[in-house]
JSON list of C-alpha atoms in Angstrom, two decimals:
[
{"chain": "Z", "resi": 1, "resn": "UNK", "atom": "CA", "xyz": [0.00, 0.00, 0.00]},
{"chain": "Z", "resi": 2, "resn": "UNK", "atom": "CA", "xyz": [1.21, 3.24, -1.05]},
{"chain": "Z", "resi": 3, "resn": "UNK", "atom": "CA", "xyz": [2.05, 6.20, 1.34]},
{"chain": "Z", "resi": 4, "resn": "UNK", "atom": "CA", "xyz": [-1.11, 7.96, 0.00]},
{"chain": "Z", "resi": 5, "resn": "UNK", "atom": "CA", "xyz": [-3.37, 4.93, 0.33]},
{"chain": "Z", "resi": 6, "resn": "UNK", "atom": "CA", "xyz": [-1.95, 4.66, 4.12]},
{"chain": "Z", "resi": 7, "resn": "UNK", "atom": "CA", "xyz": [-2.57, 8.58, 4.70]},
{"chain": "Z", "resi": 8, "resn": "UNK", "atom": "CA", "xyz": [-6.34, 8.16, 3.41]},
{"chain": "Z", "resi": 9, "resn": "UNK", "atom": "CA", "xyz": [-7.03, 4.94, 5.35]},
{"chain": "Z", "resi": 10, "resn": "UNK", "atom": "CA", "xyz": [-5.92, 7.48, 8.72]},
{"chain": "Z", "resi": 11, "resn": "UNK", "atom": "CA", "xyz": [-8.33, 10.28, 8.02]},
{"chain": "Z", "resi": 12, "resn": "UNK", "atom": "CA", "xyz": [-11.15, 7.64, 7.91]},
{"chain": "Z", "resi": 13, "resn": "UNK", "atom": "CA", "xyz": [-10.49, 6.05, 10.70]},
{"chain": "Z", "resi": 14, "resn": "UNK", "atom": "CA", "xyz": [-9.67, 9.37, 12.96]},
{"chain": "Z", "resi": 15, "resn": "UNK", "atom": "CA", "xyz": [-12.84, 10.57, 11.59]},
{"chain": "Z", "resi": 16, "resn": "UNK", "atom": "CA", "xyz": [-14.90, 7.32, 13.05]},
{"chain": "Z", "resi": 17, "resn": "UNK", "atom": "CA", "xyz": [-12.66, 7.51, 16.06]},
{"chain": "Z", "resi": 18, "resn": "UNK", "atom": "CA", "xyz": [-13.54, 11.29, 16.56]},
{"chain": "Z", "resi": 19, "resn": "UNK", "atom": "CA", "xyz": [-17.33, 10.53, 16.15]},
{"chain": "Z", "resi": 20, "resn": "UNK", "atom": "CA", "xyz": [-17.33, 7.96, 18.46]},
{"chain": "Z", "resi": 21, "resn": "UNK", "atom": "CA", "xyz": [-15.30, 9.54, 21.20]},
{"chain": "Z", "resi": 22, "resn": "UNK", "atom": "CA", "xyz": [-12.84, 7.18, 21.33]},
{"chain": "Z", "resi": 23, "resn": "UNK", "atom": "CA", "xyz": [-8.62, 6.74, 19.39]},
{"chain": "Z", "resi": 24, "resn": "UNK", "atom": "CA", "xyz": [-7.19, 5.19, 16.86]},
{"chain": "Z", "resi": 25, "resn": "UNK", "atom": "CA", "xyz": [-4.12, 2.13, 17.42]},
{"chain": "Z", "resi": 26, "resn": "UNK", "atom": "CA", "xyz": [-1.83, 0.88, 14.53]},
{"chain": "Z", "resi": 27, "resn": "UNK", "atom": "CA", "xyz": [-1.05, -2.63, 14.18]},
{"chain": "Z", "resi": 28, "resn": "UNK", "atom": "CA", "xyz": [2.96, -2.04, 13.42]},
{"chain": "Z", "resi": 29, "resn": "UNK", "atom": "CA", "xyz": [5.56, 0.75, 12.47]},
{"chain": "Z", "resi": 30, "resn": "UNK", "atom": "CA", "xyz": [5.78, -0.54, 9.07]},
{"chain": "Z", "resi": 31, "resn": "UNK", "atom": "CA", "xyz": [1.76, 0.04, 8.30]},
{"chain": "Z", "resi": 32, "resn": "UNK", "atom": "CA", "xyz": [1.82, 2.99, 9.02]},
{"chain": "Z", "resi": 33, "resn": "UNK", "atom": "CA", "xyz": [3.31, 6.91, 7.23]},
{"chain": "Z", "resi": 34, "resn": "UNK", "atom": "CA", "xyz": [5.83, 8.27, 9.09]},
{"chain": "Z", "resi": 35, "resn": "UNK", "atom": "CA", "xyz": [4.18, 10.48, 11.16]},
{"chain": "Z", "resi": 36, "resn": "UNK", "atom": "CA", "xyz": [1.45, 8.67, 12.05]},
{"chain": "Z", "resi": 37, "resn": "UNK", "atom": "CA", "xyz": [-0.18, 10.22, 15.17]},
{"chain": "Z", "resi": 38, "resn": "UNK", "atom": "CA", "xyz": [-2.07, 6.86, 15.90]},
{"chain": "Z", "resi": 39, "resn": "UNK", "atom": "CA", "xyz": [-1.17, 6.70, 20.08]},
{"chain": "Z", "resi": 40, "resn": "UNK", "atom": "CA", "xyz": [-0.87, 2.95, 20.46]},
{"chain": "Z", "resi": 41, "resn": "UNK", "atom": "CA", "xyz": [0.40, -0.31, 19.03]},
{"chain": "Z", "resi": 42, "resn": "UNK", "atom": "CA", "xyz": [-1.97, -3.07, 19.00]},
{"chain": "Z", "resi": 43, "resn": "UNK", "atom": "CA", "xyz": [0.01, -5.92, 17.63]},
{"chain": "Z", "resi": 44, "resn": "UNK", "atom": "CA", "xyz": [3.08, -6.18, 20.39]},
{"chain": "Z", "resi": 45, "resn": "UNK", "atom": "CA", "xyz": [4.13, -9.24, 21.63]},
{"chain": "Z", "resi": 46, "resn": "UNK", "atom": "CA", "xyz": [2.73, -10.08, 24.76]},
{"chain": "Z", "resi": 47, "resn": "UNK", "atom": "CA", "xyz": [0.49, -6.73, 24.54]},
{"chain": "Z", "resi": 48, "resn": "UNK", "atom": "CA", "xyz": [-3.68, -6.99, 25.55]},
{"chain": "Z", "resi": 49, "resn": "UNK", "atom": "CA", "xyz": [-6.13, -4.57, 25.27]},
{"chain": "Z", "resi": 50, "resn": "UNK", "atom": "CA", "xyz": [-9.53, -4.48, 27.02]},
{"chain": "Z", "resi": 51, "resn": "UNK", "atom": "CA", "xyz": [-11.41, -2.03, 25.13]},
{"chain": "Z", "resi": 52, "resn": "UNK", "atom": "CA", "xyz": [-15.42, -1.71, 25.47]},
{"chain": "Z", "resi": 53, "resn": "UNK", "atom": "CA", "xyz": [-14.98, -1.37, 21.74]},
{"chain": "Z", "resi": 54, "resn": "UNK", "atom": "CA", "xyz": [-12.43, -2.55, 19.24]},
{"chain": "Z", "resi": 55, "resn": "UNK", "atom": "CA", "xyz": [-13.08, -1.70, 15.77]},
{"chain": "Z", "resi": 56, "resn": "UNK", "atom": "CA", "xyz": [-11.18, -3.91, 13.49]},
{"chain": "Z", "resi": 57, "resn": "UNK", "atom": "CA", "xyz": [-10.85, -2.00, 10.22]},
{"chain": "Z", "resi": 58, "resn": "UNK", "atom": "CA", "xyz": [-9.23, -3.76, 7.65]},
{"chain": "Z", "resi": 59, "resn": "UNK", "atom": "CA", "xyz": [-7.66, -6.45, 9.87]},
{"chain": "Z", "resi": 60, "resn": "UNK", "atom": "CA", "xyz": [-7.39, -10.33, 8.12]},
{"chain": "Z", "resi": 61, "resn": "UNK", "atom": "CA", "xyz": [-7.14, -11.73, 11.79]},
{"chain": "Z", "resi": 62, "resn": "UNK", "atom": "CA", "xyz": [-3.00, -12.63, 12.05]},
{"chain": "Z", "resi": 63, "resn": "UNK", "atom": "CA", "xyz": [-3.37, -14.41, 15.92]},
{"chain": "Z", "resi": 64, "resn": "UNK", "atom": "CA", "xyz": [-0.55, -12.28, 17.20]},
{"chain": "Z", "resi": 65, "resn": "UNK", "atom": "CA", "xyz": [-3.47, -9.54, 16.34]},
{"chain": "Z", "resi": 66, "resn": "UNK", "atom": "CA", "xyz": [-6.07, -11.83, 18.30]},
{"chain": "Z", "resi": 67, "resn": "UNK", "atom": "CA", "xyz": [-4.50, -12.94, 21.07]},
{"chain": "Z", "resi": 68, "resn": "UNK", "atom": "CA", "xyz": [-3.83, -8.78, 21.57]},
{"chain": "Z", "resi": 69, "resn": "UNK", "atom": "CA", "xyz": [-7.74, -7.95, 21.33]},
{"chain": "Z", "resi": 70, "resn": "UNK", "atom": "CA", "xyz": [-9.19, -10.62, 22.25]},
{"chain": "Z", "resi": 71, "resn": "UNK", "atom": "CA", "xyz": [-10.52, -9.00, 25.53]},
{"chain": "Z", "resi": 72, "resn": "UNK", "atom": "CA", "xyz": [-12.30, -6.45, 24.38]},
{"chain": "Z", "resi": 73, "resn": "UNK", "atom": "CA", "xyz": [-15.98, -6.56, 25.30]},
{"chain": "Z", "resi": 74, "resn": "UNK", "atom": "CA", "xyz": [-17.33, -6.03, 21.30]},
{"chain": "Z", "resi": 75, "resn": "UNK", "atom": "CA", "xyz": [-15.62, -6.86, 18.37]},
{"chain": "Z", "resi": 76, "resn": "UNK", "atom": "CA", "xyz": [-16.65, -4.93, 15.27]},
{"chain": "Z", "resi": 77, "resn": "UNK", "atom": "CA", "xyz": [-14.62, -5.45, 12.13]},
{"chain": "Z", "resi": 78, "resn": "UNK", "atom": "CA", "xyz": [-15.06, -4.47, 8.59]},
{"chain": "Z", "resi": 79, "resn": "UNK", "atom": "CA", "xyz": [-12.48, -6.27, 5.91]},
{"chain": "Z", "resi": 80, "resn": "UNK", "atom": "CA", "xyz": [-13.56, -6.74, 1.71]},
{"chain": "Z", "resi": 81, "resn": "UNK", "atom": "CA", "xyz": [-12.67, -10.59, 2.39]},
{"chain": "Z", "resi": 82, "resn": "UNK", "atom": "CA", "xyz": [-15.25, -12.64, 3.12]},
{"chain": "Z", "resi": 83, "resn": "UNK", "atom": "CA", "xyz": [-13.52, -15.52, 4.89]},
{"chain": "Z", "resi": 84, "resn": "UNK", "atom": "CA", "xyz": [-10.78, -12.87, 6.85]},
{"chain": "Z", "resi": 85, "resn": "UNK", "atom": "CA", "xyz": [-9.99, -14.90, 10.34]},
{"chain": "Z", "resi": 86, "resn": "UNK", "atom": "CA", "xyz": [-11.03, -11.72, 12.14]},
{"chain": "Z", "resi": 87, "resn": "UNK", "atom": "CA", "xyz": [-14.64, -12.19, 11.50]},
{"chain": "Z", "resi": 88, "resn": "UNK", "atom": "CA", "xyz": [-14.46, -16.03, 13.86]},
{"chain": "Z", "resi": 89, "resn": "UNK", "atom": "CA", "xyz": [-14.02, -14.18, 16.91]},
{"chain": "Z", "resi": 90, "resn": "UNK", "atom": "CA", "xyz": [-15.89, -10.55, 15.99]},
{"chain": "Z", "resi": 91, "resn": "UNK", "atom": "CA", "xyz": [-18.99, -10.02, 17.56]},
{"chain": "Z", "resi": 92, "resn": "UNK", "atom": "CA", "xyz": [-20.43, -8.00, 14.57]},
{"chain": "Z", "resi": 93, "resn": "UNK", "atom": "CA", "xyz": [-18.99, -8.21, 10.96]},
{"chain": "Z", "resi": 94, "resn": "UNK", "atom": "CA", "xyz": [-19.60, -5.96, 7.90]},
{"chain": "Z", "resi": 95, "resn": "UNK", "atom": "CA", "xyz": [-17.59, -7.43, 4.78]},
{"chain": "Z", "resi": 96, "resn": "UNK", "atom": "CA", "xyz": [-16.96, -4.62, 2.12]},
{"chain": "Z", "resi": 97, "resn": "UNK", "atom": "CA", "xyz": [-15.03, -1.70, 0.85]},
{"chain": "Z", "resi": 98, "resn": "UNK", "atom": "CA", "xyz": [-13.70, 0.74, 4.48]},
{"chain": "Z", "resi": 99, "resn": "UNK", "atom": "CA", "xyz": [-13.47, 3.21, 1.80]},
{"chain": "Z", "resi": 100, "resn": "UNK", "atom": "CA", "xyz": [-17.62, 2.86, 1.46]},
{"chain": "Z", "resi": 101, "resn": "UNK", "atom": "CA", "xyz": [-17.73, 1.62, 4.91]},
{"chain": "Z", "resi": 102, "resn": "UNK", "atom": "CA", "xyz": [-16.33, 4.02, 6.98]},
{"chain": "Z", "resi": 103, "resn": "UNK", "atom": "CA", "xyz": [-17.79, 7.22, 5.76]},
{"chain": "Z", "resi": 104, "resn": "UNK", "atom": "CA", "xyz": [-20.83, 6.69, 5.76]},
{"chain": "Z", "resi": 105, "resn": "UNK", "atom": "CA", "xyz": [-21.01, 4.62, 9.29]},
{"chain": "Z", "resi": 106, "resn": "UNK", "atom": "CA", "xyz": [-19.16, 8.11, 10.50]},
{"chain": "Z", "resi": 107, "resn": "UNK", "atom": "CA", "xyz": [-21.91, 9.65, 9.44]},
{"chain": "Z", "resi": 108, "resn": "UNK", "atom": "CA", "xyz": [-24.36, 7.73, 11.05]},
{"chain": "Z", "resi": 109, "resn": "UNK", "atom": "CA", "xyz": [-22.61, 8.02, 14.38]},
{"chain": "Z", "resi": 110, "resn": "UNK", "atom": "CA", "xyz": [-22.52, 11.87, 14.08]},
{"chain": "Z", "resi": 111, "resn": "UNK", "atom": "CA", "xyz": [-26.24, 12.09, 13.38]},
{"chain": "Z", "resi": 112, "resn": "UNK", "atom": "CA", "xyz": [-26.87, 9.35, 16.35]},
{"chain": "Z", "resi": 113, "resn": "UNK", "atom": "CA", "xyz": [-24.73, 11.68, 18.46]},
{"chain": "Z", "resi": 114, "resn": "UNK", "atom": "CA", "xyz": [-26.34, 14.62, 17.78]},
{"chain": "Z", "resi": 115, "resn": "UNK", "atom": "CA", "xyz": [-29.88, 13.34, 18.25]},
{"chain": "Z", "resi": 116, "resn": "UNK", "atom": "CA", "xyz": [-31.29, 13.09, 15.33]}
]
């Protein structure tokens, strides 16, 4: 994936992040731009997060990634494949496009937020 790609996949995801109230991870240095202000790793060795939400956005489902999220109370992800390992253990799975996904699901949280 190209730098550009990268940068584009980060202002989606800050955007849903930023509707829902809540931050953005990376799985590893090297998927990320330089520059990246994502504020933690999710993929360490040994690492485990316990998040009320995890939103797995374009993750296959590598176990290193599991075994790291795998305490999180809900499991959303969103991936194009079908048959990704990450939808076995997500609680709720959307399979298409983040590019079509994400906007418009930050959309829907902003107009839930607001009320309306």
């Amino acid at each position: 994936m190209d730098e550009e790609s990268k940068s584009r996949n980060i202002e989606l995801a800050k955007a849903l992040a930023d509707a829902l109230g809540g931050e953005i991870a990376r799985r590893a240095p090297s998927a990320t731009p330089a520059g990246c202000p994502w504020t933690a790793r999710s993929a360490a060795p040994g690492r485990r997060f316990h998040l009320s939400l995890y939103l797995a956005v374009g993750i296959s489902g590598a176990i290193q990634h599991i075994v790291g999220m795998k305490g999180s109370r809900s499991i959303i992800a969103i991936n194009k494949d079908a048959e990704a390992p990450i939808f076995e253990i997500a609680d709720f799975g959307v399979v298409g496009n983040l590019f079509d996904i994400l906007p418009a699901l930050t959309e829907e949280v902003k107009k839930a937020r607001a009320g309306g």
